[in-house]
Structure formats: structure tokens, C-alpha cells
Coordinates of C-alpha atoms in Angstrom, one line a residue:
Chain A
M1 CA -8.8 211.7 117.6
N2 CA -8.2 212.7 121.1
K3 CA -9.6 210.3 124.3
G4 CA -12.2 212.7 124.9
M5 CA -14.0 212.3 121.6
A6 CA -13.9 208.8 121.5
Q7 CA -16.3 208.4 123.9
E8 CA -19.1 210.2 122.7
P9 CA -20.5 210.6 119.9
H10 CA -17.4 208.3 118.3
A11 CA -17.8 205.5 120.7
W12 CA -18.3 201.7 119.7
P13 CA -19.8 200.2 122.2
T14 CA -19.8 196.7 121.1
S15 CA -16.7 194.4 120.2
D16 CA -18.4 192.3 117.7
F17 CA -19.0 195.7 115.9
S18 CA -22.9 195.5 115.8
R19 CA -23.0 199.1 116.9
V20 CA -21.3 201.5 114.5
P21 CA -21.5 205.1 115.2
Y22 CA -23.1 207.3 113.0
A23 CA -20.0 210.1 113.6
V24 CA -17.9 207.9 111.1
F25 CA -20.3 209.0 108.2
T26 CA -20.1 212.6 108.9
D27 CA -17.1 214.0 111.3
A28 CA -14.6 216.0 108.9
D29 CA -11.9 215.1 111.5
I30 CA -12.7 210.9 110.9
Y31 CA -12.5 211.7 107.1
Q32 CA -8.9 213.8 107.5
L33 CA -7.6 210.8 109.8
E34 CA -8.5 208.2 107.0
N35 CA -6.8 209.8 104.4
E36 CA -3.8 209.6 106.6
R37 CA -4.3 206.2 107.9
I38 CA -6.0 204.4 105.3
F39 CA -5.4 205.5 102.2
R40 CA -1.7 206.5 102.8
G41 CA -1.5 203.9 105.1
P42 CA -0.7 199.8 105.1
V43 CA -3.0 199.1 102.3
W44 CA -3.0 198.6 98.1
N45 CA -5.2 201.1 96.7
Y46 CA -6.4 200.0 93.2
L47 CA -5.3 202.2 90.2
C48 CA -6.3 200.6 87.2
H49 CA -6.4 197.7 84.9
E50 CA -3.4 196.8 82.4
V51 CA -5.2 196.8 79.5
E52 CA -6.3 200.8 80.1
L53 CA -2.6 201.2 79.7
P54 CA -1.8 199.4 76.4
E55 CA 1.5 201.0 75.0
V56 CA 4.7 202.8 76.5
G57 CA 3.5 206.1 77.4
S58 CA -0.3 205.1 78.3
F59 CA -1.2 207.0 81.5
V60 CA -4.6 207.2 83.1
T61 CA -5.4 209.0 86.4
N62 CA -7.2 207.8 89.5
W63 CA -8.0 209.0 93.0
I64 CA -6.8 207.5 95.9
G65 CA -8.7 209.2 99.2
D66 CA -8.2 212.9 98.2
T67 CA -5.0 212.7 96.2
Q68 CA -5.2 212.4 92.5
V69 CA -2.1 210.2 91.0
V70 CA -1.2 209.5 87.4
V71 CA -0.4 205.7 86.3
T72 CA 1.9 205.3 83.4
R73 CA 3.5 202.2 81.5
S74 CA 7.0 203.1 80.7
E75 CA 9.5 202.2 78.5
D76 CA 10.7 199.2 80.1
Q77 CA 6.9 198.4 80.3
G78 CA 6.9 198.8 84.3
F79 CA 3.8 200.7 85.9
H80 CA 4.4 203.6 87.5
A81 CA 2.4 206.0 89.9
F82 CA 2.7 209.5 91.6
E83 CA 0.9 212.2 93.0
N84 CA -0.6 214.3 90.1
S85 CA 1.3 217.2 91.2
C86 CA 4.4 219.0 90.0
A87 CA 7.8 218.9 92.5
H88 CA 8.5 222.4 91.7
R89 CA 5.5 224.6 92.9
G90 CA 2.8 221.8 92.8
A91 CA 0.9 222.6 90.0
Q92 CA -1.5 219.9 88.8
L93 CA 0.4 218.2 86.1
V94 CA -1.9 216.1 83.8
T95 CA -5.4 217.5 83.1
A96 CA -6.9 214.7 80.9
V97 CA -8.3 211.9 82.2
R98 CA -6.2 209.3 80.3
G99 CA -4.2 209.6 77.4
R100 CA -0.7 209.1 76.0
A101 CA 2.6 210.9 75.9
Q102 CA 6.3 210.4 76.0
S103 CA 7.0 212.3 79.1
L104 CA 5.0 215.0 81.2
T105 CA 5.4 218.5 81.2
C106 CA 4.1 220.9 83.8
P107 CA 1.9 223.6 82.0
Y108 CA 3.3 226.1 84.5
H109 CA 7.1 226.3 84.2
L110 CA 7.3 223.6 81.4
W111 CA 9.2 221.3 84.0
S112 CA 9.1 217.7 82.5
Y113 CA 9.2 214.3 84.0
S114 CA 9.9 210.6 83.0
L115 CA 7.0 208.3 82.6
K116 CA 8.6 207.0 85.8
G117 CA 8.5 210.4 87.6
E118 CA 11.8 211.3 87.3
L119 CA 12.7 215.1 86.7
M120 CA 14.4 215.4 83.3
G121 CA 14.2 219.1 82.1
V122 CA 14.1 222.2 83.9
P123 CA 14.0 225.3 81.7
L124 CA 16.5 228.1 82.6
L125 CA 18.2 225.8 84.4
K126 CA 21.5 227.7 84.1
G127 CA 19.9 231.0 83.7
M128 CA 20.0 233.2 80.3
K129 CA 23.4 234.7 79.3
G130 CA 25.2 234.1 82.8
K131 CA 22.9 235.1 84.9
G132 CA 20.0 233.7 86.8
G133 CA 19.2 230.0 87.0
M134 CA 19.2 227.5 89.7
P135 CA 21.7 227.4 92.3
P136 CA 24.8 224.8 92.1
S137 CA 23.4 222.9 94.8
F138 CA 20.1 222.2 93.0
Q139 CA 20.0 218.3 91.6
K140 CA 17.3 217.1 89.3
S141 CA 17.5 213.8 91.0
D142 CA 16.1 215.5 94.5
H143 CA 13.4 216.7 92.6
G144 CA 10.9 213.8 91.3
L145 CA 7.5 213.7 91.4
N146 CA 6.2 211.7 94.7
V147 CA 5.8 208.1 93.5
L148 CA 3.9 205.6 95.2
Q149 CA 4.9 201.6 95.5
V150 CA 3.2 200.0 92.7
Q151 CA 2.4 196.3 92.2
S152 CA 0.0 194.4 89.8
H153 CA -1.9 191.0 90.2
E154 CA -3.1 189.1 87.2
G155 CA -3.7 192.8 85.2
L156 CA -4.8 194.7 88.5
I157 CA -2.4 197.3 89.2
F158 CA -2.5 198.7 92.8
G159 CA -0.7 201.4 94.6
S160 CA 0.6 202.4 98.2
F161 CA 2.0 205.5 99.4
H162 CA 2.9 203.3 102.9
A163 CA 7.0 202.9 102.9
T164 CA 6.1 199.1 103.8
P165 CA 2.8 198.0 102.5
P166 CA 1.6 194.5 103.1
D167 CA 2.3 191.7 100.7
L168 CA 0.1 192.2 97.9
K169 CA -1.4 188.5 97.5
A170 CA -1.8 188.2 101.0
F171 CA -3.5 191.5 101.3
L172 CA -6.0 190.2 98.7
G173 CA -6.7 187.2 100.4
P174 CA -7.5 183.8 99.1
H175 CA -11.2 184.5 97.7
S176 CA -10.2 187.7 96.2
L177 CA -7.2 185.4 94.4
S178 CA -9.4 183.0 93.4
Q179 CA -12.1 185.2 92.3
I180 CA -9.8 187.4 90.5
E181 CA -8.4 184.2 88.6
R182 CA -12.3 183.5 87.7
L183 CA -13.5 187.1 86.4
L184 CA -10.5 188.6 85.0
V185 CA -8.0 186.0 83.8
Q186 CA -9.8 182.8 82.5
R187 CA -10.6 185.4 79.5
K188 CA -8.9 188.5 78.5
P189 CA -11.0 191.4 79.6
K190 CA -11.4 194.6 77.6
V191 CA -12.9 198.0 78.6
L192 CA -16.5 198.5 76.9
G193 CA -17.0 201.8 78.6
Y194 CA -17.3 203.8 81.9
L195 CA -20.0 204.8 84.2
R196 CA -19.8 207.4 86.9
Q197 CA -22.0 207.9 89.6
R198 CA -21.5 210.9 92.2
I199 CA -23.3 209.7 95.2
P200 CA -24.3 212.2 98.1
G201 CA -23.2 209.6 100.8
N202 CA -20.3 208.8 102.5
W203 CA -17.5 206.2 101.0
K204 CA -17.9 203.9 103.8
L205 CA -21.6 203.3 103.0
Y206 CA -21.0 201.9 99.8
N207 CA -18.5 199.4 101.2
E208 CA -21.4 198.5 103.6
N209 CA -23.9 198.1 100.8
V210 CA -21.8 195.6 98.9
R211 CA -21.2 193.4 102.1
D212 CA -24.9 193.7 102.6
P213 CA -26.6 190.4 100.9
Y214 CA -29.8 191.2 103.2
H215 CA -30.8 194.1 101.2
G216 CA -30.5 192.4 97.7
S217 CA -33.4 190.8 97.6
L218 CA -35.4 193.7 99.3
L219 CA -34.4 197.1 98.2
H220 CA -33.9 195.7 94.6
Q221 CA -37.4 194.9 93.5
F222 CA -36.5 194.2 89.9
Q223 CA -34.4 191.6 90.9
V224 CA -37.1 189.9 92.8
S225 CA -39.9 190.4 90.0
F226 CA -37.7 189.1 87.5
G227 CA -36.0 186.2 89.6
L228 CA -32.7 187.6 89.2
Q229 CA -32.3 187.5 93.1
Q230 CA -34.5 186.4 95.5
P231 CA -34.6 185.7 99.6
T232 CA -35.2 182.0 98.7
M233 CA -31.8 181.8 96.9
Q234 CA -28.9 179.9 97.9
G235 CA -25.7 181.9 98.7
G236 CA -23.4 183.0 101.2
I237 CA -20.2 184.9 102.1
K238 CA -16.6 184.3 102.8
V239 CA -14.5 187.0 104.6
D240 CA -10.9 186.6 104.8
A241 CA -8.4 186.3 108.0
D242 CA -8.5 189.7 109.0
L243 CA -11.9 190.4 108.0
K244 CA -11.6 193.1 105.7
N245 CA -12.7 191.7 102.2
T246 CA -15.7 189.9 101.2
W247 CA -16.6 187.5 98.4
N248 CA -20.7 187.2 98.6
H249 CA -22.5 184.9 96.3
S250 CA -25.8 184.0 95.1
I251 CA -26.7 180.9 93.2
L252 CA -29.9 180.7 91.1
S253 CA -31.5 177.1 90.8
A254 CA -34.3 175.4 89.2
T255 CA -36.3 175.2 92.6
D256 CA -36.4 179.1 93.0
K257 CA -39.3 179.7 90.5
D258 CA -41.5 177.1 92.9
N259 CA -40.6 179.3 95.7
Q260 CA -43.1 182.1 95.3
A261 CA -44.7 181.3 98.4
L262 CA -41.9 181.8 100.5
V263 CA -41.1 185.0 98.8
A264 CA -44.3 186.2 99.5
Q265 CA -44.1 185.5 102.7
A266 CA -40.9 187.2 103.1
F267 CA -42.4 190.7 101.7
E268 CA -45.5 190.0 103.7
G269 CA -47.0 193.6 105.0
T270 CA -44.5 195.3 102.7
G271 CA -46.8 195.9 99.8
K272 CA -43.9 195.4 97.4
F273 CA -44.1 192.1 96.1
N274 CA -45.2 192.2 92.6
P275 CA -45.3 188.6 91.2
D276 CA -47.7 189.2 88.3
M277 CA -45.1 192.0 86.8
K278 CA -44.2 191.2 83.0
M279 CA -41.8 193.2 81.1
A280 CA -42.5 193.7 77.2
D281 CA -39.5 193.0 76.1
P282 CA -37.2 190.5 78.6
A283 CA -34.5 189.9 76.3
L284 CA -32.2 191.4 79.0
I285 CA -33.2 189.0 81.8
H286 CA -32.7 186.2 79.4
V287 CA -29.2 186.7 78.3
P288 CA -27.1 183.3 79.3
L289 CA -24.5 183.6 82.1
D290 CA -21.6 183.0 79.4
L291 CA -19.5 182.0 82.5
G292 CA -21.5 178.9 82.7
D293 CA -21.0 178.3 86.7
G294 CA -24.5 179.2 88.1
Y295 CA -23.5 182.0 90.0
K296 CA -25.8 184.7 89.7
T297 CA -24.2 187.6 91.1
T298 CA -20.6 187.8 92.9
I299 CA -19.3 190.4 94.6
L300 CA -15.9 190.9 95.8
S301 CA -15.3 193.7 98.0
I302 CA -11.7 194.6 98.4
F303 CA -10.6 197.1 101.2
P304 CA -10.8 200.0 101.2
T305 CA -12.3 201.0 97.9
L306 CA -12.4 198.0 95.4
V307 CA -15.3 195.9 94.1
I308 CA -15.1 193.4 91.5
A309 CA -18.5 192.5 90.5
Q310 CA -20.4 190.1 88.4
V311 CA -24.0 190.9 88.4
D312 CA -26.0 188.4 86.0
N313 CA -24.0 188.6 82.9
T314 CA -21.9 191.9 83.7
Y315 CA -18.5 191.8 84.7
A316 CA -17.4 195.3 86.2
I317 CA -14.6 196.7 88.3
R318 CA -16.0 199.4 90.8
H319 CA -13.8 201.7 92.6
L320 CA -14.6 204.5 95.0
R321 CA -13.4 207.9 95.0
P322 CA -14.4 209.6 98.3
K323 CA -14.8 213.5 97.7
G324 CA -15.4 214.4 101.5
P325 CA -17.3 213.0 104.1
D326 CA -20.7 213.1 102.3
E327 CA -19.7 212.4 98.7
V328 CA -18.5 209.9 96.8
E329 CA -17.9 209.1 93.2
L330 CA -18.5 205.3 92.1
H331 CA -16.5 204.8 89.1
I332 CA -17.0 201.9 87.2
T333 CA -15.3 200.1 84.6
Y334 CA -17.5 197.8 82.5
L335 CA -15.9 195.0 81.1
G336 CA -16.2 192.6 78.3
F337 CA -13.8 189.9 77.1
E338 CA -11.5 189.5 74.0
S339 CA -12.8 186.1 73.1
D340 CA -16.6 187.5 72.9
T341 CA -18.4 187.3 69.7
A342 CA -20.5 190.2 68.4
E343 CA -23.6 188.5 70.1
Q344 CA -22.0 188.4 73.4
T345 CA -20.9 192.1 72.9
H346 CA -24.5 193.1 72.3
D347 CA -25.8 190.9 75.2
K348 CA -23.6 192.7 77.7
M349 CA -25.0 196.2 76.0
L350 CA -28.4 194.6 77.0
T351 CA -27.4 193.8 80.5
A352 CA -25.6 197.0 81.2
N353 CA -29.0 198.1 82.0
F354 CA -28.7 196.3 85.1
I355 CA -26.3 198.4 86.7
G356 CA -24.7 201.8 86.9
P357 CA -26.5 205.1 87.6
S358 CA -29.4 203.7 85.2
G359 CA -29.0 200.2 86.1
Y360 CA -32.6 198.8 87.1
I361 CA -30.4 197.1 90.2
S362 CA -27.5 199.2 91.1
L363 CA -29.3 203.0 90.6
E364 CA -31.1 202.1 93.9
D365 CA -27.9 201.8 95.7
G366 CA -27.3 205.5 94.8
E367 CA -30.8 206.5 96.4
A368 CA -30.6 204.1 99.3
L369 CA -26.8 205.9 100.0
R370 CA -28.1 209.1 99.6
L371 CA -30.9 208.6 102.0
V372 CA -28.8 207.1 104.8
Q373 CA -26.9 210.2 104.4
Q374 CA -29.5 212.5 104.8
G375 CA -30.8 210.6 107.7
I376 CA -27.7 210.8 109.7
R377 CA -26.5 214.0 108.9
H378 CA -28.3 215.9 111.9
R379 CA -29.5 213.0 114.1
R380 CA -29.5 213.3 117.8
P381 CA -25.6 212.8 118.6
G382 CA -24.0 209.5 119.9
G383 CA -26.6 207.2 117.4
H384 CA -25.5 204.0 116.0
E385 CA -26.2 201.5 113.4
V386 CA -27.9 198.0 114.0
L387 CA -26.0 195.3 112.6
E388 CA -27.5 191.9 113.8
M389 CA -29.0 190.3 111.2
G390 CA -27.6 186.9 110.4
G391 CA -26.3 187.0 113.9
V392 CA -24.0 188.5 116.3
G393 CA -20.7 187.7 117.9
P394 CA -17.6 186.8 116.1
V395 CA -17.3 187.3 112.3
Q396 CA -17.6 183.9 110.4
D397 CA -18.5 182.9 106.8
T398 CA -22.2 182.1 106.1
D399 CA -24.0 179.7 103.7
Y400 CA -27.0 182.2 103.8
L401 CA -28.2 185.6 102.6
S402 CA -30.4 187.0 105.2
Q403 CA -27.4 188.6 107.2
E404 CA -24.9 191.6 107.6
I405 CA -22.1 190.1 109.2
S406 CA -19.6 190.6 106.7
I407 CA -20.5 194.7 107.1
R408 CA -19.1 193.8 111.0
G409 CA -16.0 192.4 109.5
F410 CA -15.3 195.8 107.5
W411 CA -15.9 197.5 110.9
S412 CA -13.4 195.6 112.7
F413 CA -10.6 196.0 110.4
Y414 CA -11.5 199.5 109.7
H415 CA -11.4 200.3 113.5
R416 CA -8.1 198.4 113.7
I417 CA -6.3 200.4 111.0
M418 CA -8.0 203.8 112.3
G419 CA -6.4 203.3 115.4
L420 CA -9.8 204.2 117.5
G421 CA -10.3 203.5 120.9
G422 CA -13.5 201.9 122.5
A423 CA -14.0 198.2 121.1
Q424 CA -11.6 195.2 121.2
A425 CA -11.3 193.9 117.6
E426 CA -11.9 190.3 117.1
G427 CA -10.2 188.0 114.7
K428 CA -12.5 185.5 112.3
S429 CA -14.1 182.7 114.1
A430 CA -13.1 179.5 112.9
Chain B
M1 CA -32.8 225.9 58.1
S2 CA -34.9 223.1 56.9
I3 CA -38.7 223.2 56.2
H4 CA -39.1 220.7 59.2
T5 CA -37.4 223.0 61.9
E6 CA -40.6 224.2 63.2
A7 CA -42.1 221.0 63.4
I8 CA -39.2 219.3 65.0
R9 CA -39.1 222.2 67.6
S10 CA -42.7 221.5 68.5
F11 CA -41.8 217.9 68.5
F12 CA -39.2 218.2 70.9
N13 CA -41.3 220.5 73.1
A14 CA -43.8 218.1 73.3
Y15 CA -41.4 215.3 74.1
A16 CA -39.8 217.3 76.9
E17 CA -43.2 218.3 78.2
L18 CA -44.5 214.5 78.4
L19 CA -41.5 213.6 80.3
D20 CA -41.8 216.7 82.8
Q21 CA -45.4 215.8 83.4
E22 CA -44.4 212.2 84.0
K23 CA -46.9 210.8 81.4
F24 CA -44.7 208.0 80.6
E25 CA -46.9 205.8 78.5
A26 CA -47.7 208.7 75.8
W27 CA -44.0 209.5 75.6
T28 CA -43.4 205.9 74.6
E29 CA -45.7 206.6 71.7
L30 CA -43.3 209.0 70.2
F31 CA -40.8 206.1 69.1
E32 CA -41.7 204.0 66.0
T33 CA -43.2 200.5 67.3
Q34 CA -41.6 198.1 64.8
D35 CA -37.7 199.3 65.0
C36 CA -36.3 201.9 67.0
T37 CA -33.6 202.8 69.8
Y38 CA -33.1 205.0 72.9
R39 CA -29.8 205.3 74.6
V40 CA -28.2 207.8 76.9
L41 CA -24.7 207.7 76.5
S42 CA -21.9 209.5 78.2
R43 CA -19.6 211.9 76.5
E44 CA -16.7 210.3 78.0
N45 CA -17.5 206.7 76.3
Q46 CA -18.5 208.6 73.1
D47 CA -15.1 210.6 72.8
L48 CA -13.4 207.1 73.8
G49 CA -15.1 205.2 71.2
L50 CA -16.2 202.9 73.4
P51 CA -20.0 201.1 73.0
L52 CA -21.3 201.1 76.6
P53 CA -24.5 203.2 77.0
I54 CA -25.7 204.6 80.7
M55 CA -29.2 203.5 79.3
G56 CA -29.6 201.3 76.4
C57 CA -33.1 200.6 74.7
Y58 CA -33.2 198.6 71.4
T59 CA -36.7 198.0 70.7
H60 CA -40.2 199.6 71.6
G61 CA -40.7 196.9 74.5
M62 CA -37.4 197.7 76.2
V63 CA -38.6 201.2 75.8
R64 CA -41.9 201.0 77.6
D65 CA -40.3 198.4 80.1
R66 CA -37.9 201.3 81.2
V67 CA -40.7 203.5 82.1
A68 CA -43.2 200.6 83.2
M69 CA -40.6 200.1 86.1
L70 CA -41.1 203.9 87.1
A71 CA -44.9 203.8 86.7
K72 CA -45.5 200.4 88.3
G73 CA -43.2 201.5 91.4
V74 CA -40.6 198.7 91.0
L75 CA -37.7 201.0 91.3
T76 CA -36.7 203.1 94.4
Y77 CA -35.5 206.3 92.8
R78 CA -35.0 210.1 94.0
R79 CA -38.3 211.6 93.2
D80 CA -37.6 214.9 92.5
R81 CA -39.9 217.2 89.9
L82 CA -37.6 217.3 86.7
L83 CA -37.6 220.3 83.9
R84 CA -36.3 220.1 80.8
Q85 CA -35.1 223.1 78.1
V86 CA -34.7 222.1 75.1
T87 CA -32.7 224.5 72.9
N88 CA -30.8 225.1 69.4
V89 CA -32.9 222.7 67.6
Q90 CA -31.5 221.8 64.2
C91 CA -32.7 219.5 61.5
Q92 CA -31.4 217.9 58.3
P93 CA -33.8 216.0 56.0
L94 CA -32.6 212.8 55.3
S95 CA -35.4 212.0 52.8
E96 CA -39.1 213.0 52.1
S97 CA -40.1 212.0 55.2
M98 CA -36.9 211.4 57.5
V99 CA -34.7 213.9 59.3
Q100 CA -31.5 213.8 61.6
A101 CA -32.2 216.3 64.7
R102 CA -30.1 218.1 66.9
A103 CA -30.8 219.6 70.1
N104 CA -29.4 220.5 73.6
L105 CA -30.8 219.9 76.8
V106 CA -30.6 221.2 80.3
V107 CA -32.7 219.6 83.0
Y108 CA -33.0 220.9 86.7
Q109 CA -34.3 218.9 89.5
S110 CA -36.3 220.5 92.0
S111 CA -37.0 218.7 95.3
E112 CA -39.7 218.2 97.6
E113 CA -39.0 221.3 99.4
G114 CA -38.6 223.4 96.6
V115 CA -35.2 223.6 96.1
S116 CA -34.1 223.4 92.8
R117 CA -30.5 222.6 91.0
L118 CA -28.6 222.1 87.7
Y119 CA -29.0 218.0 87.2
M120 CA -27.9 217.3 83.8
V121 CA -26.4 218.8 80.7
A122 CA -26.9 216.7 77.6
R123 CA -27.6 216.9 73.4
Y124 CA -30.1 214.9 71.3
R125 CA -29.3 213.2 68.6
A126 CA -32.1 211.7 66.6
V127 CA -33.3 210.5 63.7
L128 CA -37.2 211.0 63.1
R129 CA -39.9 209.8 60.6
L130 CA -42.9 211.5 59.4
S131 CA -45.7 209.0 60.0
G132 CA -48.8 210.5 58.7
E133 CA -49.2 213.7 60.3
N134 CA -46.9 212.7 63.5
W135 CA -43.0 212.9 63.9
R136 CA -41.8 209.4 65.3
I137 CA -38.4 208.4 66.7
K138 CA -36.6 205.9 64.9
S139 CA -33.6 206.6 67.2
M140 CA -32.9 208.8 70.0
D141 CA -29.2 209.5 71.3
V142 CA -28.8 211.7 74.5
V143 CA -25.0 212.4 74.6
V144 CA -24.4 213.3 78.3
D145 CA -22.0 215.9 79.2
S146 CA -22.4 215.7 83.0
F147 CA -21.9 212.1 82.9
G148 CA -20.6 212.1 86.6
I149 CA -24.2 211.4 87.2
D150 CA -25.9 212.8 90.4
T151 CA -26.9 210.0 92.5
M152 CA -28.4 208.1 89.7
L153 CA -30.7 208.7 86.2
A154 CA -33.6 206.6 86.4
V155 CA -35.9 209.0 84.5
P156 CA -35.2 209.2 80.8
L157 CA -33.7 212.2 79.1

């Protein structure tokens, strides 16, 4: 960004990030800069879960910003990741989304690579009958795939394009570490399936959505109607030291059922509250929470594109794959656990109806993002979001849900890592 | 061709038209009330042998709930007009009164301002039972090729 552009319409007029320029959701130059400074910057990008690479040679593909990467398990049981582009002429190397291979061979000129991304074979390296072939100066070791640094934490595999990425545990922060332990370690996860949603909205709108407990009991009438989430619930947010990662949670207590009058008051004038709504078969809302710790919803949002979510009795890894400034693929890995009984697995098939593109709760987030992108696409230049719910000023943890404070935390870190001007980033208030 | 193919083709036509016209309650009456399932599945999960559905109803009550949330305004969803085309209907008798039916499905979505786009490409895999003069759904799986779903899938296929 040049300095002139930073004023209008890209200005950040408040130092607490209670105003966010709409241009960050629509501007192609900003999107380009995000690919350089965030996705190729000093961050850890989610790649996959270890259980998706069960054997030597297992591979999966994923996307980091606009770049497709291949993630493998090699002969020494290590995990590796590289750009899905041949070192020779750049062809896409792997076309399957996932699979198993002993080595990876480019379909074009059959250059082949080890599971670590090293160039192993070049057909006609010495030419044919003494003619042609590569020059003597050609060294296979100079032509490996573009590899990423890879580290894993408790089964979650991350990659970084950056030469000196931060320490992974420090990057995740204490709330992430304890929630990963709670959701993905105390029971061994297994993949029950994938869900994909192509949302015509900017990838950061989803980052806002998962850091926004304010909308939870307003947009999602299903939750309110059937007691999954209500404005009267206990809950709150915790943000990490540099404000980029958020854990928000809600707890349903016995008294929430008695708070219908308060709920009705919260919805006054909206015409949306429907306390008499009944389900013909409420089996899915009666599935017990099998963790037994009382948390009804816990959403762990890790910068830049990872969300580990427990919504009722569903457990899922959500990953954002930006497709330009105005579209994002939301990729969901839906989890069960090795210890699940047949009944628990069946229950997870029932509660899957809460989430994903057809989820009674989650489908509405896709629509909300679409509506925002529609709304801001050709708005009068210079407009800003208003993020004041829950208070303005320094970003802090809260023990209430009617707030958008953690969204401001996201923007604070985003603004800093993008090197944008016009606002003073603040640290977390004690 | 099975003796029932014409009847099954008519059944799918009626099924698609009820959904296109948002006559959701009438659509639920095409299902057997005692024992029925309705699932939308992604081809990706099918190919991987993974059980997760995109949408899964395992009782008649759950089928009714799926569309009640739409009819009663509980869900906020994209209000495009949908048009379903069902082709390549085939069926195989399983017994005197039961058939396994297959068909292809293409769905277009049209916006409030009259712009149409392809929304969904899918295949029906159904078991239907003749009950009196009417065919009823015992199980209906809709296997979706376009599993990178545009925004959301609120209305059943």
C-alpha cells in the first residue's frame, strides 16, 4: 500500500479497531498483500490432522492463501509439505485431493520426487545415445520442490513459508493449547467426513463471525428456539497476548429454561422469537454432551484460518481457504473419536445437522457472509464497520457474550502483520 | 425397463415439483411415516467410505422438522427460486411392491432479480414402496457431485 492509499478509503480511524475499513474485504491489492504478508508471513498455517496421514506415503492437499500445498508422511514417519508445483516447468504435481504414493511424479515430463520433496528422477537426464540431456552443471539437489517448514502439535500439523516462523506453541497461545488438549487429545480423534462450503464472502468475514458471540443467539434462531444458545447464557471470551487467537465459550445452566421472559425481552420488536416452536423429533437436541464438562459451545479461533469448534456434541476442524477477495471455501473436517460407541457415532450423525452447509446453525453463517459481501461491494467509499458492542478501548477477556471485542483483537493483529498505517495497535489490557 | 419405470418417473416429477413450489408439507407426505430416511451425501465422503451426511433425517419426524424450519421462518437462508430437473430415471424391482430407483438431478437457482445459475449436480438413490396406489419413500439418498456447496443447502434436494 502506498501512503496516499492508506488515507482513503483504507483508513483505520480508531486505535482500538472499533472501526474497520470495508475496503479490506473487497480490495484486490489488499488481498495480494495478505498472500505475501500473512499466508507467506511469520505465521503457522493449518495443514491437516495426523490421523489423515496414517501410513508412509499418505498425502493430502490443502491451500494456504492462494497456494496449493501437498502434505506427506515420509519413510522416517516425518511430516513434510511443499508447493504443489513441479520444479521443472511448474505443472501441478498432484491432482488427487488425497491418496497414497511411494513418490510423486509430474505427469508432464515424469520428474519424480521423494515424499520429502527432493528431486529423485529426471528422465533422459543424460540424453539418448550420447545426445541431449541436462548439462553437466545440472544438480538434482538444486531442484527440489518448494518446501515449507512443518511442525505439529498434538496431532495438528502446521506449515510456514517464512524463514523464521515464531515458536509454534507460543503462536498458538495458552488457551489454544488447553482447548486442543480438551478437544483433540484426551480422546483420539478420527475423521467421520468432510463438508465444504463455498461462501461468496471475504475470508476475514468468517474470522469475524467466529469471534462474534453477539450474533450467536440472534442470527441463529434454531439455537434460541430449542435452548442451545440464548442471550441469557453464561459465557465469555479469552484472547491471547497478541490478540489474534480467541477462545469463546458458552455454558448452558439449568436456570436458562426459566429465563424465557429475559429472552423475550432481548428479542423485543424483532418478531423473531418463537418460544412455542416444537420439533416433531427432537432426538438431535437431546444428544448428551459426551465431554461432560458443561460447555455447550466452544469456538477456538486461531489466526489466520483455523477454527476448532465444539458446537453442542459436534467436534470439527474448520479451515478457511480464500479464493480471492470475495470468496472463501470453508472446509470442515468432522470428527468422532476412536473410543466412540456405535450409539455415539449415530448421535454424531444426528448432531451433524447443526453444522456445515446444511446445519441448522451454521448454514446461516454462510448466508450472513454472503449478505455482508453483497452489501459492501459497492458501498460509498470510505465506509467502516462499527464494532462497539461490549465496549470500546483496549481488548480484554470478558465473562459476557453480548460483545464484539475479540473481533477488534483480530483486527489489531491483522493491522500489525499487514504493516498498514493509520492506527496505533494496542496490546491486551490487563 | 422395469414395469414400474413410468410410474417412478412420474413420482420423481411430482417430488421435484413439490419442492420447487415449496409445498414442503406435501413433500414430507411422500415419505413412509413409520420407517424412512432422507440423506444428502457428498460424493467425496461416499468415495472415502466416510459416513457423514451433509443433511441427515432418520425418522419421519426429522424429515418434517427439516422443512418446518424453513416454513416457520426459523432459518435465515438464501431465498432463491430453485428448479429441479430429474433425468435418467431407472428402477429395479426388489419385490412385488418395492423398487430401487436411481435418477440424475440438476438444480438451477434464480435470484430475485432474475439471474439463473447452476446450483447443484446430484444423483438420487432411493428405495420406494407401493402403498395402495401411491409410491412412498423408504429411503432417499441424494449423492451430491457439487459438494463444494454454494453458500448453503437449506432446502432439501
